[in-house]
Coordinates of C-alpha atoms in Angstrom, one line a residue:
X14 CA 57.6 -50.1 36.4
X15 CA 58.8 -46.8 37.4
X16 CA 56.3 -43.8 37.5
X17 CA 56.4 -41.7 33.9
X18 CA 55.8 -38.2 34.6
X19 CA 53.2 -37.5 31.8
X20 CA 50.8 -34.4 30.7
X21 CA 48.5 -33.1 28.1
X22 CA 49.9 -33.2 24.5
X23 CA 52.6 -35.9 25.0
X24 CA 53.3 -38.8 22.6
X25 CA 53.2 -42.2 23.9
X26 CA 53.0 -45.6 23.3
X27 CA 50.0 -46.8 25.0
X28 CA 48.5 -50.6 26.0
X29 CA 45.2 -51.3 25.1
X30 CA 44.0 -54.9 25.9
X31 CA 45.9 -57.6 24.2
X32 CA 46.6 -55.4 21.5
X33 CA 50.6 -54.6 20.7
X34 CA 52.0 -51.0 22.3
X35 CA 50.4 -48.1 19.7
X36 CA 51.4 -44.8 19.6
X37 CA 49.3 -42.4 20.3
X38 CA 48.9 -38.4 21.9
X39 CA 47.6 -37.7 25.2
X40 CA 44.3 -35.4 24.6
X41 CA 41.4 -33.8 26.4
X42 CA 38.5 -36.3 26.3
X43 CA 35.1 -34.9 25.2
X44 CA 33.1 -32.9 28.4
X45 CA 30.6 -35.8 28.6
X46 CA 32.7 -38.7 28.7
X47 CA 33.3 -39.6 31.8
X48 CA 37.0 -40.7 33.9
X49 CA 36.9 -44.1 34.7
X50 CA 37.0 -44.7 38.1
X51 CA 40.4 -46.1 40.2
X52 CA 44.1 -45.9 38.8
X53 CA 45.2 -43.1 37.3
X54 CA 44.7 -42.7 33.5
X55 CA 44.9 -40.5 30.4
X56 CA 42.8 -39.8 27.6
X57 CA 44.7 -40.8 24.7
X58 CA 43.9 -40.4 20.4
X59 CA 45.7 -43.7 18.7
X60 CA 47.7 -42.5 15.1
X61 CA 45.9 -44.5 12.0
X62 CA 43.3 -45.5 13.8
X63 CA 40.0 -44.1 15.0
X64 CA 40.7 -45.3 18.2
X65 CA 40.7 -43.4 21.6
X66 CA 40.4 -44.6 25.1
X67 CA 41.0 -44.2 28.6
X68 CA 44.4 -45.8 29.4
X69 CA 45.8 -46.2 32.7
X70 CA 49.4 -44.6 33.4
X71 CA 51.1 -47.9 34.0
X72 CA 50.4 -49.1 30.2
X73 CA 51.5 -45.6 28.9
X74 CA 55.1 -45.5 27.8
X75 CA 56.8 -41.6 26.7
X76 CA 56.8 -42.0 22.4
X77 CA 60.5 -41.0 21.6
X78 CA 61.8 -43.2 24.4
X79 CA 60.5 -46.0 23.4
X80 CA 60.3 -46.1 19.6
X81 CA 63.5 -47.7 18.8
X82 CA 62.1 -50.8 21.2
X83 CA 58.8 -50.7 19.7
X84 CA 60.0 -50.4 16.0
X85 CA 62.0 -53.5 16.6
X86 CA 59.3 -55.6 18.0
X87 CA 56.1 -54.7 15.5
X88 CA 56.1 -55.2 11.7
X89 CA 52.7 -54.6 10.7
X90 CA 51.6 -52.7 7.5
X91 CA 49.0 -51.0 10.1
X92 CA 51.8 -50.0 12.5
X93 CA 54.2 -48.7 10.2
X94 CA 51.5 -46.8 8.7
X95 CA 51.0 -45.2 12.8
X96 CA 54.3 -44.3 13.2
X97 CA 54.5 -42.4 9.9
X98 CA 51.6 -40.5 10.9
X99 CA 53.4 -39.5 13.8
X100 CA 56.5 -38.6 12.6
X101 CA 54.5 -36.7 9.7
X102 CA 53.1 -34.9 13.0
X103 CA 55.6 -34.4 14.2
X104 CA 57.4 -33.1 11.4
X105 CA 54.7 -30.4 10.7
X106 CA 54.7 -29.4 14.6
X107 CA 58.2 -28.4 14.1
X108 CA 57.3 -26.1 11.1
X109 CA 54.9 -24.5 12.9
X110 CA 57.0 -24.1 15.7
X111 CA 59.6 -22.4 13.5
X112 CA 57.0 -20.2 11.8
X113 CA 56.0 -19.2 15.6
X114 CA 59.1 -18.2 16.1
X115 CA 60.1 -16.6 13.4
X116 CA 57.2 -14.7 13.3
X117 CA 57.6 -14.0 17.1
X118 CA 61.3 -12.3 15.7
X119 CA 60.0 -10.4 13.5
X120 CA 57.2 -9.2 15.4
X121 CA 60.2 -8.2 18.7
X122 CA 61.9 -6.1 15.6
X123 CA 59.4 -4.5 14.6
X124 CA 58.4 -3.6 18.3
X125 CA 62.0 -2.6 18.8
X126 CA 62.0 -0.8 15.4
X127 CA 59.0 1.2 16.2
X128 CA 60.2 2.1 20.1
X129 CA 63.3 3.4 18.8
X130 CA 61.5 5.6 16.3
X131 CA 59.6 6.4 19.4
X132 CA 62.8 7.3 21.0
X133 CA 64.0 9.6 18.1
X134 CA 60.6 11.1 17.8
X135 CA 60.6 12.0 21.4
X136 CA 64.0 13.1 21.8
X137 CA 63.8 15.3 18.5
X138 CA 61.1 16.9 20.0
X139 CA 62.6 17.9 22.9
X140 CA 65.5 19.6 20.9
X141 CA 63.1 21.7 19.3
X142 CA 61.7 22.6 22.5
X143 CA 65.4 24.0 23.4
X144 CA 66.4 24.9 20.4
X145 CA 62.7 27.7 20.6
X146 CA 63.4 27.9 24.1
X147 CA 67.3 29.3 23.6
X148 CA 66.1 31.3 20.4
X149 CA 63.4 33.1 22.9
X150 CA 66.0 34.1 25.3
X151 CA 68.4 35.2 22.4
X152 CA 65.6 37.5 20.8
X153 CA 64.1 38.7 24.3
X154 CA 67.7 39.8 24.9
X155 CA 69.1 41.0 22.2
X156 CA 65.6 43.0 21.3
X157 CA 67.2 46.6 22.4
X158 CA 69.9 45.6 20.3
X159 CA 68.5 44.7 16.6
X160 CA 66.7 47.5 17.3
X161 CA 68.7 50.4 17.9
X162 CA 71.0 48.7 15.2
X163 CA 68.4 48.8 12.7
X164 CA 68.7 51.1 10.6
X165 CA 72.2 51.2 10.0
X166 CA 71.6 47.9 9.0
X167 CA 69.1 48.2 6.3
X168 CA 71.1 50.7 5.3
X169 CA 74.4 48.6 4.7
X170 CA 71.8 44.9 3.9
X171 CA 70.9 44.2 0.1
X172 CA 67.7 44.4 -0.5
X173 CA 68.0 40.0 -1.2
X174 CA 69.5 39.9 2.5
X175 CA 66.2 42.0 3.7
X176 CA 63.8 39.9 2.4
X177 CA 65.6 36.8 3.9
X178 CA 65.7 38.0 7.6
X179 CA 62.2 39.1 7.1
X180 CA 60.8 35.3 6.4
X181 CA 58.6 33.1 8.2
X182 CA 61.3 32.3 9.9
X183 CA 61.8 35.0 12.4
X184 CA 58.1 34.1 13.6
X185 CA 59.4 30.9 15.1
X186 CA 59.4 28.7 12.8
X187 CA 62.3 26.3 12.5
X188 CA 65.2 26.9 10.4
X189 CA 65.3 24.2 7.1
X190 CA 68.2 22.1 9.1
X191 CA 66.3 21.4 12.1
X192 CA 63.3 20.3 10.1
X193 CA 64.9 17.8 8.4
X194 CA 65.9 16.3 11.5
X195 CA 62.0 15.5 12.8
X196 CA 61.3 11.6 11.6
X197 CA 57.9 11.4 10.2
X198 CA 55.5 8.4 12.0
X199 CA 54.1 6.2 9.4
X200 CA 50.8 5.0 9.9
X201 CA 51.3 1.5 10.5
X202 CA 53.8 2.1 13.2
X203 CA 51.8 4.3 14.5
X204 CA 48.8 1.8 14.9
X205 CA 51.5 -0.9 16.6
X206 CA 52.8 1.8 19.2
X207 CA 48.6 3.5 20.3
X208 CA 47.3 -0.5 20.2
X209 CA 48.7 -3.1 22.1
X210 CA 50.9 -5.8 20.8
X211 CA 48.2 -8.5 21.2
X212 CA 45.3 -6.9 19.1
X213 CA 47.8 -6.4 16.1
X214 CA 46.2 -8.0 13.3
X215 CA 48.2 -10.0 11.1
X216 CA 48.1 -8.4 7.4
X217 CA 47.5 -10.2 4.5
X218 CA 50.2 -12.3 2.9
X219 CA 51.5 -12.9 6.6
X220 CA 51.8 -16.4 8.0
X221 CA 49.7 -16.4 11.5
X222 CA 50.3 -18.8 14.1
X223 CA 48.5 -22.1 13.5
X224 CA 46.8 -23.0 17.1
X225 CA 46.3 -26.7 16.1
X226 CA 46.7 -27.7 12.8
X227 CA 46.8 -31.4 13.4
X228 CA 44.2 -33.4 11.6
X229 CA 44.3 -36.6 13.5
X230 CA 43.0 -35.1 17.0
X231 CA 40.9 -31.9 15.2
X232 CA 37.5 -33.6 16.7
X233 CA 39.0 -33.0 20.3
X234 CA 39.9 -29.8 19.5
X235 CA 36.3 -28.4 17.7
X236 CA 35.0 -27.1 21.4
X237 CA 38.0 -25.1 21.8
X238 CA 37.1 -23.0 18.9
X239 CA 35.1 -19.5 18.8
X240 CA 31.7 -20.9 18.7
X241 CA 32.1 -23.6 21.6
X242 CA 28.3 -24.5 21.6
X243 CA 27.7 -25.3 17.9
X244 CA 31.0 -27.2 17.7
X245 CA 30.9 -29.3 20.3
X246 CA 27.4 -29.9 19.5
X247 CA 28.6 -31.8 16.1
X248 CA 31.3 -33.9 18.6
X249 CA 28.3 -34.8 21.3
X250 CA 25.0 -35.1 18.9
X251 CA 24.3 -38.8 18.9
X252 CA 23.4 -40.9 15.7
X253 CA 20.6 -38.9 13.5
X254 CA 17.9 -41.3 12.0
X255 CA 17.1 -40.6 8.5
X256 CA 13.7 -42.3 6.9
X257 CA 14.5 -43.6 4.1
X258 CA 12.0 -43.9 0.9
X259 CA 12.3 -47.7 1.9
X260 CA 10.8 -47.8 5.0
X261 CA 14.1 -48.6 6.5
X262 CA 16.3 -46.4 9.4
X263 CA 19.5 -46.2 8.9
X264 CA 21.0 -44.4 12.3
X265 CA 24.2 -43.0 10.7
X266 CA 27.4 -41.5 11.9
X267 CA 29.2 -38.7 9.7
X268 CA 32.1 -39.2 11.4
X269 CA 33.0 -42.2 13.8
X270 CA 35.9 -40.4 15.6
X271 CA 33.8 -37.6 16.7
X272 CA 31.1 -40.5 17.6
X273 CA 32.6 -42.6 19.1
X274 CA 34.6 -40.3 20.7
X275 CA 31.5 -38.7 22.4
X276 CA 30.1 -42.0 23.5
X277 CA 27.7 -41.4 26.9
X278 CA 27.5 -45.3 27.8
X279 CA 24.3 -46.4 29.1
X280 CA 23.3 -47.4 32.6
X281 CA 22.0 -50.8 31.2
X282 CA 23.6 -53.9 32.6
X283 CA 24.9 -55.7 28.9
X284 CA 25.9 -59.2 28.6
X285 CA 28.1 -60.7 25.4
X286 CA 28.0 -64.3 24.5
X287 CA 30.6 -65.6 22.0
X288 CA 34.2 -64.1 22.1
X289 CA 35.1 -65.6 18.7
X290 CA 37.2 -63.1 16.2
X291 CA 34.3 -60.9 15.8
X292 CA 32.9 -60.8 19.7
X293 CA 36.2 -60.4 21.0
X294 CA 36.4 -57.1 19.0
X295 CA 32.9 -56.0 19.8
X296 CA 33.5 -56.6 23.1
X297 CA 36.6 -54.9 23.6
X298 CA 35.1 -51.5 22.5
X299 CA 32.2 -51.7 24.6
X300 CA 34.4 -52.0 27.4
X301 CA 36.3 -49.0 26.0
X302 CA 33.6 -47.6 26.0
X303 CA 32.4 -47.2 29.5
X304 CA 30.0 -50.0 29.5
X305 CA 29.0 -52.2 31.8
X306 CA 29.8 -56.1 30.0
X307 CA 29.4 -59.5 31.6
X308 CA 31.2 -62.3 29.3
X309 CA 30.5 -65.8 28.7
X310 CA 32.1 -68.4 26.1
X311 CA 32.2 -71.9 25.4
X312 CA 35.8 -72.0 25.8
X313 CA 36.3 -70.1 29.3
X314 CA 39.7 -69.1 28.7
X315 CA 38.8 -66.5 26.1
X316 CA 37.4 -64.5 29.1
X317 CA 40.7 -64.5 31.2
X318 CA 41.5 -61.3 29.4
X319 CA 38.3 -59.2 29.0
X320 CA 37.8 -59.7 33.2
X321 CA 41.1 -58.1 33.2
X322 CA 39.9 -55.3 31.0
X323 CA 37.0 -55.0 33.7
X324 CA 34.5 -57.3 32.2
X325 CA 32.5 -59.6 34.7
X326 CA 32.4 -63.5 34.1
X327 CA 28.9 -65.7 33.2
X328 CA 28.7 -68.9 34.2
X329 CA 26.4 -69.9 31.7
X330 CA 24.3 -67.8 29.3
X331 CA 21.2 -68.5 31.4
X332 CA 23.3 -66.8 33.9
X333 CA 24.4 -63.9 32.0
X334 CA 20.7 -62.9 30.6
X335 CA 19.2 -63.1 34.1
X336 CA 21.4 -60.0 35.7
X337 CA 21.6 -58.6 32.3
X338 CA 19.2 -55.7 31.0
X339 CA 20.3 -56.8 27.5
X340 CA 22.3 -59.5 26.0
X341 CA 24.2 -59.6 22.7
X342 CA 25.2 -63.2 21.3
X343 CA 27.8 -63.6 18.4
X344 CA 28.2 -67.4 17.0
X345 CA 29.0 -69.3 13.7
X346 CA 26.2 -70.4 12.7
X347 CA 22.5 -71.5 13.0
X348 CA 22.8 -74.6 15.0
X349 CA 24.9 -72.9 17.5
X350 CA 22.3 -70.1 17.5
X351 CA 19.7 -72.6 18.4
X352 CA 21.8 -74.5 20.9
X353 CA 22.9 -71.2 22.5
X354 CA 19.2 -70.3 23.1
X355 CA 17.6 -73.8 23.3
X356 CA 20.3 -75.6 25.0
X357 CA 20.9 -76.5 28.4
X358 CA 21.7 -73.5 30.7
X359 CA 20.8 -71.2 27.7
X360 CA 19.7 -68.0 26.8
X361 CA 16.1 -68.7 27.1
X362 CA 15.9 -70.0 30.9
X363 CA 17.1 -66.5 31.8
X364 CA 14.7 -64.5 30.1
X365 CA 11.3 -63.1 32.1
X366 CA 9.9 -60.0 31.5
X367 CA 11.3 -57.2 30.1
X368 CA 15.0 -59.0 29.1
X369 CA 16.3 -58.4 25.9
X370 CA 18.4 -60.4 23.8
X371 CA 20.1 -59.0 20.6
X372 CA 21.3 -62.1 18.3
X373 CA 24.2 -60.8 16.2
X374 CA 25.4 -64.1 14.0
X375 CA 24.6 -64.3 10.8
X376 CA 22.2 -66.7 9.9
X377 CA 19.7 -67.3 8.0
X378 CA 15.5 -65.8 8.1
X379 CA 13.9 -68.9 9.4
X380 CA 16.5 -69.5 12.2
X381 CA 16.1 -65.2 13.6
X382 CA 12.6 -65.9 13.5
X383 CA 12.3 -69.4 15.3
X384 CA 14.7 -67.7 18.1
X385 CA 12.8 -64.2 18.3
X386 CA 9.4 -66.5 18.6
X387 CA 10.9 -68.2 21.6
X388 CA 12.0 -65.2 23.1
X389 CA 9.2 -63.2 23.0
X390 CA 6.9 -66.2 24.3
X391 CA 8.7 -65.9 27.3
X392 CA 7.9 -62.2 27.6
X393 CA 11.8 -60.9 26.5
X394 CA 12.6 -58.6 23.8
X395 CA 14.6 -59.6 20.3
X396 CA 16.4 -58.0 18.0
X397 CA 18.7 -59.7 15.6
X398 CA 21.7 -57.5 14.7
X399 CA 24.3 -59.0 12.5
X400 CA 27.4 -57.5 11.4
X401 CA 29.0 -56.7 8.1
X402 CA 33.1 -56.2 8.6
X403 CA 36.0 -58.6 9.7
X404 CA 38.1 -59.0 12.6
X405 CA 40.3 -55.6 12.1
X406 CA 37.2 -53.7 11.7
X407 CA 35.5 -55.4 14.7
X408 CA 39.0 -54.0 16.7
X409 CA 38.7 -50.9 15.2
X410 CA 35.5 -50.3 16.1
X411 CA 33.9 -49.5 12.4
X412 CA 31.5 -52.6 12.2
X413 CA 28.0 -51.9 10.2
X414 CA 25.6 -53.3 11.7
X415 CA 21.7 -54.3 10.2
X416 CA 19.3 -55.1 12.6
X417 CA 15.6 -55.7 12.7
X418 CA 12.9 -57.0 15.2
X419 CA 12.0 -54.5 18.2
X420 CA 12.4 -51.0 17.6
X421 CA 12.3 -49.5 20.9
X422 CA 15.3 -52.2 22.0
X423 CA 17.2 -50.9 18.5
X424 CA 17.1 -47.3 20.4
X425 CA 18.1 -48.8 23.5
X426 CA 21.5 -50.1 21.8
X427 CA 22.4 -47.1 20.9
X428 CA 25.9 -46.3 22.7
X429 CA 26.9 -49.7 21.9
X430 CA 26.1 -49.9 18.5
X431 CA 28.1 -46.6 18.6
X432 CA 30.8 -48.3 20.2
X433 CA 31.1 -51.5 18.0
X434 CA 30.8 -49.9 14.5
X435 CA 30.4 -46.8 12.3
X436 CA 27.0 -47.4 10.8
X437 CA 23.5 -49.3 11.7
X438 CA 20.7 -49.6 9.7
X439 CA 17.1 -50.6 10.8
X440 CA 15.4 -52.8 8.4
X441 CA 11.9 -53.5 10.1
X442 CA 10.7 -57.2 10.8
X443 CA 12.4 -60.1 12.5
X444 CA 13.9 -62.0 9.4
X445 CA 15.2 -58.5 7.3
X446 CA 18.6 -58.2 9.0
X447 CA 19.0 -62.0 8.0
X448 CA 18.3 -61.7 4.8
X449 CA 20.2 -58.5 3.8
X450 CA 23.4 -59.8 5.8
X451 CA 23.3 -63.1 3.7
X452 CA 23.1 -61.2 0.2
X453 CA 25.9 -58.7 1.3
X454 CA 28.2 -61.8 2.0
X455 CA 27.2 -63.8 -1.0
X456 CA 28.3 -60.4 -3.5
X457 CA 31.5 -60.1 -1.0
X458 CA 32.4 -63.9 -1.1
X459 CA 31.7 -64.3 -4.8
X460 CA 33.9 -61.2 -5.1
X461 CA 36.8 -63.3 -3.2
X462 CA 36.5 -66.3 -5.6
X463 CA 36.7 -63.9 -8.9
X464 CA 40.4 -61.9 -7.3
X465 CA 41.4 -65.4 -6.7
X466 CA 40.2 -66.9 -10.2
X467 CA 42.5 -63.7 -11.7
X468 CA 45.5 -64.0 -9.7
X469 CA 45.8 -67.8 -11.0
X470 CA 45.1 -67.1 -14.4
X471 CA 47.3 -64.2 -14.9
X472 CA 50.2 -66.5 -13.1
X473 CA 49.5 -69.2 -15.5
X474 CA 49.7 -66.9 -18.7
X475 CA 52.9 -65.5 -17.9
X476 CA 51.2 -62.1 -16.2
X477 CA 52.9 -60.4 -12.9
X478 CA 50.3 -60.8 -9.9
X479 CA 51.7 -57.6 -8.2
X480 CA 50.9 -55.8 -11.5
X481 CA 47.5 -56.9 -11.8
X482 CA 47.1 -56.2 -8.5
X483 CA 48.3 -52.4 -9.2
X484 CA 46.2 -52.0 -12.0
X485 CA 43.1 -53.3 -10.1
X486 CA 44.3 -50.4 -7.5
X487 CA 44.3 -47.7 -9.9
X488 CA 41.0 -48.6 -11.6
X489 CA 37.1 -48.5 -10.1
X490 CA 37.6 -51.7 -8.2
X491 CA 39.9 -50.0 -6.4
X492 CA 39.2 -51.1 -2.4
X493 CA 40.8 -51.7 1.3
X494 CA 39.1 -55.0 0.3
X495 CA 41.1 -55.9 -2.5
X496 CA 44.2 -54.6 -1.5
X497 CA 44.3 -56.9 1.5
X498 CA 43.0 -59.9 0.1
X499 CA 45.2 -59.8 -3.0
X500 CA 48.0 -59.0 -0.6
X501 CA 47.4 -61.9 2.0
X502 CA 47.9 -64.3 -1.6
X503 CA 50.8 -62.7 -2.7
X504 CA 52.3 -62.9 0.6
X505 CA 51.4 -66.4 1.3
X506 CA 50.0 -65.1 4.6
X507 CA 46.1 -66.9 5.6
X508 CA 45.8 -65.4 9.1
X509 CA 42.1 -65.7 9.4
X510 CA 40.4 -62.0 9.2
X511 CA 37.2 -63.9 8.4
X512 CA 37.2 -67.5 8.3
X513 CA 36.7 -69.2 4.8
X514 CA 34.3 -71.7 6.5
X515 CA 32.1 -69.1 7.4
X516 CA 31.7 -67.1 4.1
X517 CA 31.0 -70.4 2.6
X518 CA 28.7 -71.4 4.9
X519 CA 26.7 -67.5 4.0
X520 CA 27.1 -68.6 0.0
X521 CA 25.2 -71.9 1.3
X522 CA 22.3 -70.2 3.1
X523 CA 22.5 -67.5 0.2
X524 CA 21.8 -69.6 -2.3
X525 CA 18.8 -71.5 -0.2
X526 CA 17.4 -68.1 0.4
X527 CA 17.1 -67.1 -3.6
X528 CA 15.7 -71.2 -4.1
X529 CA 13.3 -70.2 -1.4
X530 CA 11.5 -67.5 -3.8
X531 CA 12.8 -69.4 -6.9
X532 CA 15.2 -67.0 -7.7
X533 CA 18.6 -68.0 -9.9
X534 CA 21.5 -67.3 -7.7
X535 CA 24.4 -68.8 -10.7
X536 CA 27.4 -67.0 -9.6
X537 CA 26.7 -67.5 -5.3
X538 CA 26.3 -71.2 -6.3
X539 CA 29.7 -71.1 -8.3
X540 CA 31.6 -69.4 -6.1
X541 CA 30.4 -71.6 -3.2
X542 CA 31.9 -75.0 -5.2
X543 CA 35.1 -73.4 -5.5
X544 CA 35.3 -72.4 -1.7
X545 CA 33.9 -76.4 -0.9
X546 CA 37.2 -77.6 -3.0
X547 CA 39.1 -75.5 -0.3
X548 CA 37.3 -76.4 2.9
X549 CA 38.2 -80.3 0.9
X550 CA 42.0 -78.8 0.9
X551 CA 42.0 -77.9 4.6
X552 CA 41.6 -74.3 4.5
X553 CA 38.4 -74.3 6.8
X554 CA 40.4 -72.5 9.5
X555 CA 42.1 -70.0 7.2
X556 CA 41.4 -66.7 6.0
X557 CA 38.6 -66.5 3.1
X558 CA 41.4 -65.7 0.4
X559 CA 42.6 -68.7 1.1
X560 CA 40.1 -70.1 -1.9
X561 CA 43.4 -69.1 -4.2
X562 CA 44.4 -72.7 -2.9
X563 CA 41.7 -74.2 -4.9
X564 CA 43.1 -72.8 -8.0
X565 CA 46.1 -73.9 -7.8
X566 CA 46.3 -77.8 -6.4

């Protein structure tokens, strides 16, 4: 491809990983986050998204050039949604531009306005100075003459005329005529014409120049500010821990753009075993990210393209945990967890001292605690870590993440859990993570089961879908949630953004957990019939909403 001349400020469509061409805006990075090494790349800020990375020039295409092409070939809700950000952008650019230069006329007229007054002023005065000048000469030489003269002529003037001739006048002041020609200064363009055009100060009610009004890079922009030091201070300050009455940490970002964007990787070799929909996501911003990641799967094509990206290839997990300093792991369920570990070539005959492992399924207490017991026999370090969020939140970066187990290893994650997601809590002893992520999925996939349960009964009474659906939008249920699930039925469309096997297999372990301490879990166990009746209808591989289909065969 031929070479793009390119530059700070520029649109473009830019190439990250196997995801499709987004626009984006070529921007400074933050001070701390360092250039990768090698090709030639730009910082760039992706529109409706809270993504930024380094991209190299080569997968950088100029934004107007290329839109009509790029338009054509992505359909997405998500990517329509970009490109209206940039042509709202772009559209407020212009009207700042226009301001600029409107202003920047009126401001030259006003300049002009005032140096011609200048000019008059100056040129008025120097009139008077001949006009007194010729008026000397004329009285020093006509002096013998008005006063030999005098007499006879206060003896033919009236006694009016007299007093006239007599007046202030005569003393060198100027006659009324040539007064009126001197142009009085005002005051304010006086204070334009003594102070230079840059320290004017805009008066009130006057439009100044917006330096940056754009809210979609305004993190970038903080350190260029007045205060440099305190604002770049909120871009660069790393996650604050909070106690919580609880007992609990939750290490909490305000804002993931400015956190993520600030992201100093650490020097820490990491591993990642399991590039299923959510470890392919994870991994792909840890890479972003500046880290250093070493991949294994079962299936060892998934890893073609994160060595591409830069990631390093494991030959088994007992490989990847041996030159690893820690080692994340994201499977389907307990049994792989167990087989992952346990199994030939596994996690555990890599450990020795001073390895870490961080499991980030979700499974259930007694599994996380079996693993971290192994683990920690063998002198390594655990700490269980699973994920609440789907496969567009795992891409985008905005995963929360509860973890439990070794504290000092929690810490240790830091940059990536800053790179995978927008929130982590830390929720003490091996087996609290488990738990919590189990009881958030049995409330979300209940949740799933109810939408679908009211989209089939308001179709079967004669109700509009679409309008229940915009009712449910405009009321307290109101949710990113909802609106994509409900849209996914409408649509017909199943593309798995969190497999329905999975959120039925977290009801299942749910409701063991609340029979464990005798606890009625009636709505979990509900739910979970209705999603069996789908797994029973083939729908295993397809998104969770797909549990509509078990209303409706």
């Amino acid at each position: 491809m031929a070479a793009v001349s390119l530059r700070l400020g520029d649109l473009v469509w830019g190439k990250l990983g196997r995801y499709p061409p987004w626009p984006g805006k070529i921007v400074n990075p933050p001070k701390d986050l360092k250039k990768p090494r090698g090709k030639k790349c730009f910082f760039v800020k992706f529109f409706g998204t809270e993504d930024h990375a380094w991209i190299k020039v080569e997968q950088l295409k100029p934004y107007h050039a290329h839109k009509e092409e790029m338009i054509k070939v992505n359909k997405g809700k998500r990517f329509q949604q970009a490109v209206d950000a940039v042509e709202e952008f772009l559209k407020k650019a212009k009207g700042k531009d226009q301001a600029s230069s409107h202003n920047s006329s009126e401001e030259k007229n006003r300049r002009n306005s005032s140096e011609e007054r200048g000019k008059q002023s100056a040129g008025e005065e120097k009139r008077k100075a001949g006009l007194s000048e010729g008026k000397l000469k004329k009285t020093t030489g006509e002096g013998k003459k008005r006063a030999s003269s005098v007499s006879s002529e206060r003896g033919s003037k009236s006694p009016l005329k007299r007093a006239l001739d007599q007046s202030p006048r005569k003393r060198g002041r100027p006659p009324k005529d040539e007064k009126d020609l001197t142009i009085p200064e005002s005051s304010t363009v006086k204070s334009v014409m003594t102070g230079t055009v840059a320290g004017f100060k805009w008066p009130p009610g006057v439009s100044e120049p917006v330096k940056d009004g754009d809210p979609h890079f305004h993190h970038f922009l903080l350190s260029q500010t007045e205060k440099p030091a305190v604002c770049y201070q909120a871009i660069t300050k790393k996650l604050k821990v909070c106690e919580e009455e609880t007992g609990s940490t939750s290490i909490q970002a305000a804002d993931s753009t400015a956190i993520n964007g600030s992201i100093t990787p650490t020097d820490k070799k990491i591993g990642f075993l399991g590039l299923g929909l959510m470890g392919s996501g994870i991994v792909s911003n840890l890479l972003k990210m500046g880290h250093t990641v070493t991949v294994w799967n079962r299936t060892a094509e998934k890893c073609d393209l994160f060595i591409q990206e830069g990631a390093r290839l494991g030959r088994t997990p007992a490989e990847v945990v041996s030159t690893c300093d820690i080692t994340f792991a994201c499977v389907s369920d307990p049994k792989a967890a167990k087989d992952l570990v346990l199994g030939p070539s596994g996690v555990l005959q890599g450990i020795r001292p001073g390895k870490c492992y961080v499991d980030m399924s979700t499974v259930d207490a007694d599994t996380v605690t079996e693993l971290a017991q192994v683990i920690v026999s063998r002198g390594g370090r655990f700490l269980e870590a699973p994920v609440s969020g789907n496969q567009q939140l795992s891409n985008d970066g905005m995963l929360v993440i509860l973890a439990a187990g070794d504290r000092g290893l929690y810490e240790d994650c830091s940059s990536c859990f800053q790179a995978m997601g927008k929130t982590s809590f830390f929720l003490g002893e091996v087996g609290n993570a488990a738990k919590m992520m189990l009881i958030v999925n049995m409330v979300q996939g209940s949740f799933m089961a109810t939408i679908a349960e009211g989209l089939t009964l308001a179709q079967v009474t004669g109700q509009s879908q679409q309008t229940l659906l915009d009712i449910l939008n405009q009321g307290q249920l109101a949710s990113i949630f909802l609106d994509q699930k409900c849209q996914n039925i409408l649509q017909g469309n199943f593309k798995p953004d969190f497999y329905l096997k999975y959120i039925q297999k977290d009801l299942r372990l749910a409701i063991a957990l609340g029979d464990s301490v005798n606890h009625p879990t009636p709505m979990a166990a509900a739910a979970n019939e209705v999603y069996k009746r789908a797994k029973a209808l083939d729908q295993s591989d397809n998104d969770m909403s797909a549990v509509y289909r078990a209303y409706i065969h």
